[in-house]
Amino acid sequence: YARRRELAGNMYYITAERARFGFECGRWAQAEQDARWVLSQPEEPGITRMPAVAALARLQVRRGDPDVDVTIEQALRLVEPTGELQRIAPVAIARSELAWLRGDERGIKPPILEAHRLAMEARQPWITDELAFWMWRATGIAEELEGPETPFALQMTGRWREAADAWEELGCSYEQATSLMDSADETDLLEALAILDRLGAVPAASKVRRTLRRMGAKGVPRGPRQQTRRHPAGLTPRQVEVLELVAEGLTNAEIAERLFVSPKTVDHHVSALLTKLDVSSRQEAAAIATAEGLVESE
């Protein structure tokens, strides 16, 4: 509707919010594309820069991008003058999460103090609980929270399995994995690691690997190769080859013949790339591959 009527402001804001949604649901390639599109517009997109840069900053924190500090600094310059909880909280949380992922325990609390104060006044359950969650990460003290019980509240009271299940039901796989990280069970930690590796959440995955090795776990899976992490959808070079052939319309048997591998091997590659692209069919995968430039087009 907004595109057809050339309502630029609406387009900017809707796209910025879609970036946030993609970030929360683990569709990180789409989230980055949306956020950068808003931030690249030649006309001043006004307040819509705030949710876009906040989503990008949080995404870069979770992926371990080298320019994350620069993005957070840009976000701070935009949101701090507003004094508004909805603007300040996401950036404050990004800073606290970055400190946690870097192992800087003392650095978790200071960034969220002002946002936490605003949240306590506003009493908006999800924002309040998320900020209280990071205060808990910093201090180990769980606050008494009002309103509906969120997964944040579950995790703070030691019910990390219930929290993980709740996040899974909501489709927030990163939070599902970080809830499982509170387990002392090797199986749970390996489950968390598999999710984080699939997302390309390198810093959190590294934390899990260190925990597993301290526990004496054997055969801890290695992380994705650098080539894989560089691909916008986290596909391996072989998966990209398979996706290109899927986009050409080849069957699994034809792909196997082309790549000199067994059809069963192709089945595994196709299943993996469908999962990474968050689609349920080859046709959807081919459409996304073409639309998002994930494969070479002639």
Short mmCIF file of C-alpha atoms in Angstrom, two decimals:
data_model
loop_
_atom_site.label_atom_id
_atom_site.label_comp_id
_atom_site.label_asym_id
_atom_site.label_seq_id
_atom_site.Cartn_x
_atom_site.Cartn_y
_atom_site.Cartn_z
CA TYR A 1 0.00 0.00 0.00
CA ALA A 2 2.72 2.45 1.01
CA ARG A 3 4.87 1.58 -2.00
CA ARG A 4 2.05 2.00 -4.49
CA ARG A 5 1.16 5.40 -3.07
CA GLU A 6 4.79 6.50 -2.66
CA LEU A 7 4.39 7.10 1.08
CA ALA A 8 8.12 7.27 1.80
CA GLY A 9 7.84 7.78 5.56
CA ASN A 10 5.58 4.77 5.92
CA MET A 11 7.89 2.65 3.78
CA TYR A 12 10.90 3.60 5.88
CA TYR A 13 9.19 2.80 9.18
CA ILE A 14 7.58 -0.45 8.03
CA THR A 15 10.90 -1.66 6.64
CA ALA A 16 12.73 -0.69 9.85
CA GLU A 17 10.17 -2.65 11.87
CA ARG A 18 10.53 -5.61 9.51
CA ALA A 19 14.27 -5.48 10.20
CA ARG A 20 13.54 -5.74 13.92
CA PHE A 21 11.14 -8.63 13.32
CA GLY A 22 13.69 -10.45 11.17
CA PHE A 23 16.34 -9.94 13.83
CA GLU A 24 14.11 -11.39 16.54
CA CYS A 25 13.05 -14.38 14.42
CA GLY A 26 16.55 -15.33 13.28
CA ARG A 27 16.12 -14.13 9.70
CA TRP A 28 19.31 -12.17 9.96
CA ALA A 29 20.18 -11.77 6.29
CA GLN A 30 16.79 -10.18 5.61
CA ALA A 31 17.05 -8.07 8.78
CA GLU A 32 20.41 -6.62 7.73
CA GLN A 33 19.16 -5.94 4.21
CA ASP A 34 16.10 -4.07 5.53
CA ALA A 35 18.05 -2.06 8.11
CA ARG A 36 20.72 -1.01 5.63
CA TRP A 37 18.10 -0.08 3.05
CA VAL A 38 16.49 2.37 5.49
CA LEU A 39 19.85 3.80 6.53
CA SER A 40 20.94 4.24 2.91
CA GLN A 41 18.01 6.34 1.77
CA PRO A 42 19.10 9.67 0.25
CA GLU A 43 16.18 11.54 1.82
CA GLU A 44 16.27 11.99 5.59
CA PRO A 45 14.11 9.16 6.96
CA GLY A 46 13.76 10.90 10.36
CA ILE A 47 12.89 8.78 13.38
CA THR A 48 12.82 5.61 11.27
CA ARG A 49 16.63 5.59 11.39
CA MET A 50 16.37 4.75 15.10
CA PRO A 51 14.72 1.30 14.91
CA ALA A 52 16.79 0.50 11.82
CA VAL A 53 20.16 1.28 13.38
CA ALA A 54 19.12 -0.36 16.67
CA ALA A 55 18.21 -3.58 14.84
CA LEU A 56 21.49 -3.49 12.93
CA ALA A 57 23.50 -2.88 16.11
CA ARG A 58 21.85 -5.80 17.92
CA LEU A 59 22.37 -8.04 14.92
CA GLN A 60 26.05 -7.12 14.71
CA VAL A 61 26.44 -7.83 18.43
CA ARG A 62 25.08 -11.34 17.99
CA ARG A 63 27.12 -12.08 14.87
CA GLY A 64 30.32 -10.63 16.29
CA ASP A 65 30.76 -8.15 13.44
CA PRO A 66 34.00 -6.14 13.68
CA ASP A 67 32.27 -2.78 13.16
CA VAL A 68 29.70 -3.28 15.93
CA ASP A 69 31.19 -0.57 18.18
CA VAL A 70 30.86 2.01 15.42
CA THR A 71 27.22 1.10 14.80
CA ILE A 72 26.39 1.25 18.51
CA GLU A 73 28.01 4.68 18.72
CA GLN A 74 25.87 5.88 15.81
CA ALA A 75 22.77 4.46 17.49
CA LEU A 76 23.58 6.17 20.79
CA ARG A 77 23.93 9.56 19.13
CA LEU A 78 20.47 9.13 17.63
CA VAL A 79 18.51 7.77 20.58
CA GLU A 80 19.94 9.41 23.69
CA PRO A 81 18.53 12.91 23.00
CA THR A 82 14.97 11.50 22.79
CA GLY A 83 14.75 10.34 26.39
CA GLU A 84 12.21 7.77 25.18
CA LEU A 85 12.25 4.21 26.51
CA GLN A 86 11.31 2.60 23.19
CA ARG A 87 14.32 4.29 21.53
CA ILE A 88 16.86 3.95 24.33
CA ALA A 89 16.15 0.38 25.51
CA PRO A 90 17.20 -1.60 22.38
CA VAL A 91 20.55 0.20 22.16
CA ALA A 92 21.16 -0.13 25.90
CA ILE A 93 20.45 -3.86 25.68
CA ALA A 94 22.79 -4.17 22.70
CA ARG A 95 25.60 -2.65 24.77
CA SER A 96 24.93 -4.94 27.74
CA GLU A 97 24.74 -8.03 25.55
CA LEU A 98 28.00 -7.06 23.87
CA ALA A 99 29.69 -6.82 27.28
CA TRP A 100 28.28 -10.23 28.28
CA LEU A 101 29.46 -11.87 25.08
CA ARG A 102 32.91 -10.36 25.52
CA GLY A 103 33.13 -11.69 29.08
CA ASP A 104 33.08 -8.17 30.55
CA GLU A 105 30.88 -8.84 33.60
CA ARG A 106 31.36 -5.32 34.99
CA GLY A 107 30.32 -3.81 31.67
CA ILE A 108 26.83 -5.36 31.60
CA LYS A 109 25.10 -3.12 34.15
CA PRO A 110 26.15 0.51 33.38
CA PRO A 111 24.60 0.76 29.88
CA ILE A 112 21.11 -0.23 31.04
CA LEU A 113 20.74 1.80 34.25
CA GLU A 114 18.84 4.72 32.68
CA ALA A 115 16.71 2.50 30.46
CA HIS A 116 15.94 0.28 33.46
CA ARG A 117 14.78 3.32 35.46
CA LEU A 118 12.48 4.40 32.63
CA ALA A 119 11.15 0.86 32.28
CA MET A 120 10.32 0.61 35.98
CA GLU A 121 8.22 3.76 35.62
CA ALA A 122 6.50 2.62 32.43
CA ARG A 123 5.86 -0.99 33.50
CA GLN A 124 5.73 -2.38 29.98
CA PRO A 125 6.17 -6.13 30.61
CA TRP A 126 8.40 -7.16 27.72
CA ILE A 127 10.74 -4.17 27.81
CA THR A 128 10.81 -4.08 31.61
CA ASP A 129 11.49 -7.82 31.83
CA GLU A 130 14.25 -7.75 29.23
CA LEU A 131 16.05 -4.94 31.03
CA ALA A 132 15.53 -6.71 34.37
CA PHE A 133 16.99 -9.82 32.74
CA TRP A 134 20.21 -7.98 31.92
CA MET A 135 20.34 -6.54 35.43
CA TRP A 136 20.10 -10.17 36.60
CA ARG A 137 22.95 -11.13 34.26
CA ALA A 138 24.99 -8.34 35.84
CA THR A 139 24.10 -8.86 39.52
CA GLY A 140 22.64 -12.35 39.87
CA ILE A 141 19.59 -10.81 41.58
CA ALA A 142 16.17 -11.50 40.04
CA GLU A 143 13.64 -8.70 40.52
CA GLU A 144 9.99 -9.30 41.35
CA LEU A 145 8.15 -8.47 38.15
CA GLU A 146 4.52 -7.61 37.59
CA GLY A 147 2.24 -8.66 34.76
CA PRO A 148 2.29 -11.77 32.56
CA GLU A 149 5.21 -14.16 33.04
CA THR A 150 7.60 -13.71 30.12
CA PRO A 151 10.42 -16.11 29.15
CA PHE A 152 12.84 -13.58 30.66
CA ALA A 153 11.14 -14.01 34.03
CA LEU A 154 11.20 -17.80 33.69
CA GLN A 155 14.93 -17.82 33.05
CA MET A 156 15.72 -15.46 35.92
CA THR A 157 13.98 -17.83 38.34
CA GLY A 158 16.02 -20.80 37.16
CA ARG A 159 13.37 -22.24 34.85
CA TRP A 160 15.62 -22.08 31.83
CA ARG A 161 14.05 -25.14 30.16
CA GLU A 162 10.58 -23.55 30.31
CA ALA A 163 12.11 -20.34 28.98
CA ALA A 164 13.77 -22.20 26.10
CA ASP A 165 10.48 -23.91 25.22
CA ALA A 166 8.63 -20.59 25.33
CA TRP A 167 11.18 -18.94 23.05
CA GLU A 168 11.00 -21.87 20.64
CA GLU A 169 7.21 -21.51 20.47
CA LEU A 170 7.61 -17.79 19.73
CA GLY A 171 10.13 -18.53 16.97
CA CYS A 172 13.04 -16.77 18.71
CA SER A 173 15.78 -19.34 18.24
CA TYR A 174 18.68 -17.21 19.54
CA GLU A 175 16.92 -16.67 22.87
CA GLN A 176 16.04 -20.36 22.93
CA ALA A 177 19.75 -21.17 22.63
CA THR A 178 20.88 -18.64 25.25
CA SER A 179 18.29 -20.06 27.67
CA LEU A 180 19.76 -23.53 27.13
CA MET A 181 23.18 -22.06 27.89
CA ASP A 182 22.15 -21.86 31.56
CA SER A 183 21.98 -25.66 31.70
CA ALA A 184 24.80 -27.74 33.17
CA ASP A 185 23.89 -30.66 30.92
CA GLU A 186 26.11 -31.42 27.94
CA THR A 187 23.15 -32.41 25.75
CA ASP A 188 21.42 -29.07 26.31
CA LEU A 189 24.61 -27.16 25.59
CA LEU A 190 25.18 -29.08 22.37
CA GLU A 191 21.61 -28.25 21.33
CA ALA A 192 22.29 -24.58 22.04
CA LEU A 193 25.53 -24.78 20.05
CA ALA A 194 23.80 -26.27 17.02
CA ILE A 195 21.25 -23.43 16.99
CA LEU A 196 23.90 -20.74 17.40
CA ASP A 197 26.10 -22.18 14.66
CA ARG A 198 23.10 -22.31 12.32
CA LEU A 199 22.35 -18.65 13.01
CA GLY A 200 25.97 -17.56 12.67
CA ALA A 201 25.97 -16.30 16.27
CA VAL A 202 29.73 -16.64 16.65
CA PRO A 203 30.33 -14.97 20.07
CA ALA A 204 27.60 -16.93 21.90
CA ALA A 205 28.67 -20.16 20.18
CA SER A 206 32.23 -19.54 21.34
CA LYS A 207 30.99 -19.15 24.94
CA VAL A 208 29.22 -22.51 24.70
CA ARG A 209 32.31 -24.20 23.26
CA ARG A 210 34.45 -22.88 26.11
CA THR A 211 31.90 -24.15 28.64
CA LEU A 212 31.79 -27.60 27.03
CA ARG A 213 35.57 -27.87 26.96
CA ARG A 214 35.80 -26.85 30.63
CA MET A 215 33.31 -29.62 31.38
CA GLY A 216 35.59 -32.08 29.61
CA ALA A 217 33.15 -32.77 26.77
CA LYS A 218 34.61 -34.82 23.96
CA GLY A 219 34.14 -34.15 20.27
CA VAL A 220 32.84 -30.59 20.60
CA PRO A 221 31.80 -29.59 17.06
CA ARG A 222 33.99 -27.01 15.39
CA GLY A 223 32.35 -23.80 14.26
CA PRO A 224 31.43 -23.03 10.65
CA ARG A 225 34.38 -22.22 8.43
CA GLN A 226 35.10 -18.56 7.77
CA GLN A 227 33.77 -18.95 4.22
CA THR A 228 30.44 -20.15 5.61
CA ARG A 229 30.18 -17.27 8.07
CA ARG A 230 30.77 -14.75 5.31
CA HIS A 231 27.79 -16.00 3.27
CA PRO A 232 24.74 -13.81 4.04
CA ALA A 233 22.54 -16.85 4.73
CA GLY A 234 25.30 -18.89 6.40
CA LEU A 235 25.45 -21.43 3.56
CA THR A 236 28.56 -23.53 2.98
CA PRO A 237 30.22 -23.35 -0.46
CA ARG A 238 28.72 -26.75 -1.33
CA GLN A 239 25.25 -25.63 -0.22
CA VAL A 240 25.57 -22.57 -2.46
CA GLU A 241 26.40 -24.88 -5.39
CA VAL A 242 23.33 -27.00 -4.62
CA LEU A 243 21.14 -23.91 -4.25
CA GLU A 244 22.29 -22.62 -7.64
CA LEU A 245 21.25 -25.91 -9.23
CA VAL A 246 17.95 -25.94 -7.34
CA ALA A 247 17.30 -22.45 -8.69
CA GLU A 248 17.98 -23.81 -12.20
CA GLY A 249 15.20 -26.32 -11.63
CA LEU A 250 17.30 -29.49 -11.40
CA THR A 251 16.07 -32.49 -9.43
CA ASN A 252 18.16 -34.03 -6.66
CA ALA A 253 19.16 -36.88 -8.97
CA GLU A 254 20.29 -34.41 -11.63
CA ILE A 255 22.20 -32.35 -9.03
CA ALA A 256 23.92 -35.52 -7.78
CA GLU A 257 25.00 -36.35 -11.32
CA ARG A 258 26.26 -32.81 -11.93
CA LEU A 259 28.28 -32.70 -8.68
CA PHE A 260 29.45 -36.33 -8.76
CA VAL A 261 27.90 -37.15 -5.37
CA SER A 262 25.14 -39.50 -4.24
CA PRO A 263 21.46 -38.46 -4.32
CA LYS A 264 21.36 -39.06 -0.55
CA THR A 265 24.13 -36.49 -0.05
CA VAL A 266 22.16 -33.99 -2.12
CA ASP A 267 19.08 -34.74 -0.01
CA HIS A 268 21.05 -33.72 3.09
CA HIS A 269 22.33 -30.52 1.47
CA VAL A 270 18.85 -29.51 0.27
CA SER A 271 17.35 -30.16 3.71
CA ALA A 272 20.08 -28.06 5.37
CA LEU A 273 19.72 -25.09 3.04
CA LEU A 274 15.91 -25.11 3.40
CA THR A 275 16.41 -24.87 7.16
CA LYS A 276 18.95 -22.05 6.88
CA LEU A 277 16.73 -20.09 4.49
CA ASP A 278 13.69 -20.76 6.71
CA VAL A 279 11.56 -22.07 3.84
CA SER A 280 9.60 -25.27 3.32
CA SER A 281 10.01 -25.92 -0.40
CA ARG A 282 12.56 -25.88 -3.20
CA GLN A 283 10.46 -23.32 -5.04
CA GLU A 284 10.61 -20.91 -2.10
CA ALA A 285 14.35 -21.46 -1.78
CA ALA A 286 14.86 -20.70 -5.47
CA ALA A 287 12.73 -17.55 -5.22
CA ILE A 288 14.64 -16.24 -2.18
CA ALA A 289 17.99 -17.13 -3.74
CA THR A 290 17.15 -15.05 -6.81
CA ALA A 291 15.49 -12.16 -4.97
CA GLU A 292 18.26 -11.75 -2.38
CA GLY A 293 21.20 -12.44 -4.71
CA LEU A 294 22.33 -15.53 -2.79
CA VAL A 295 23.40 -17.24 -6.02
CA GLU A 296 25.05 -16.05 -9.19
CA SER A 297 22.51 -15.03 -11.82
CA GLU A 298 23.18 -15.10 -15.54
#
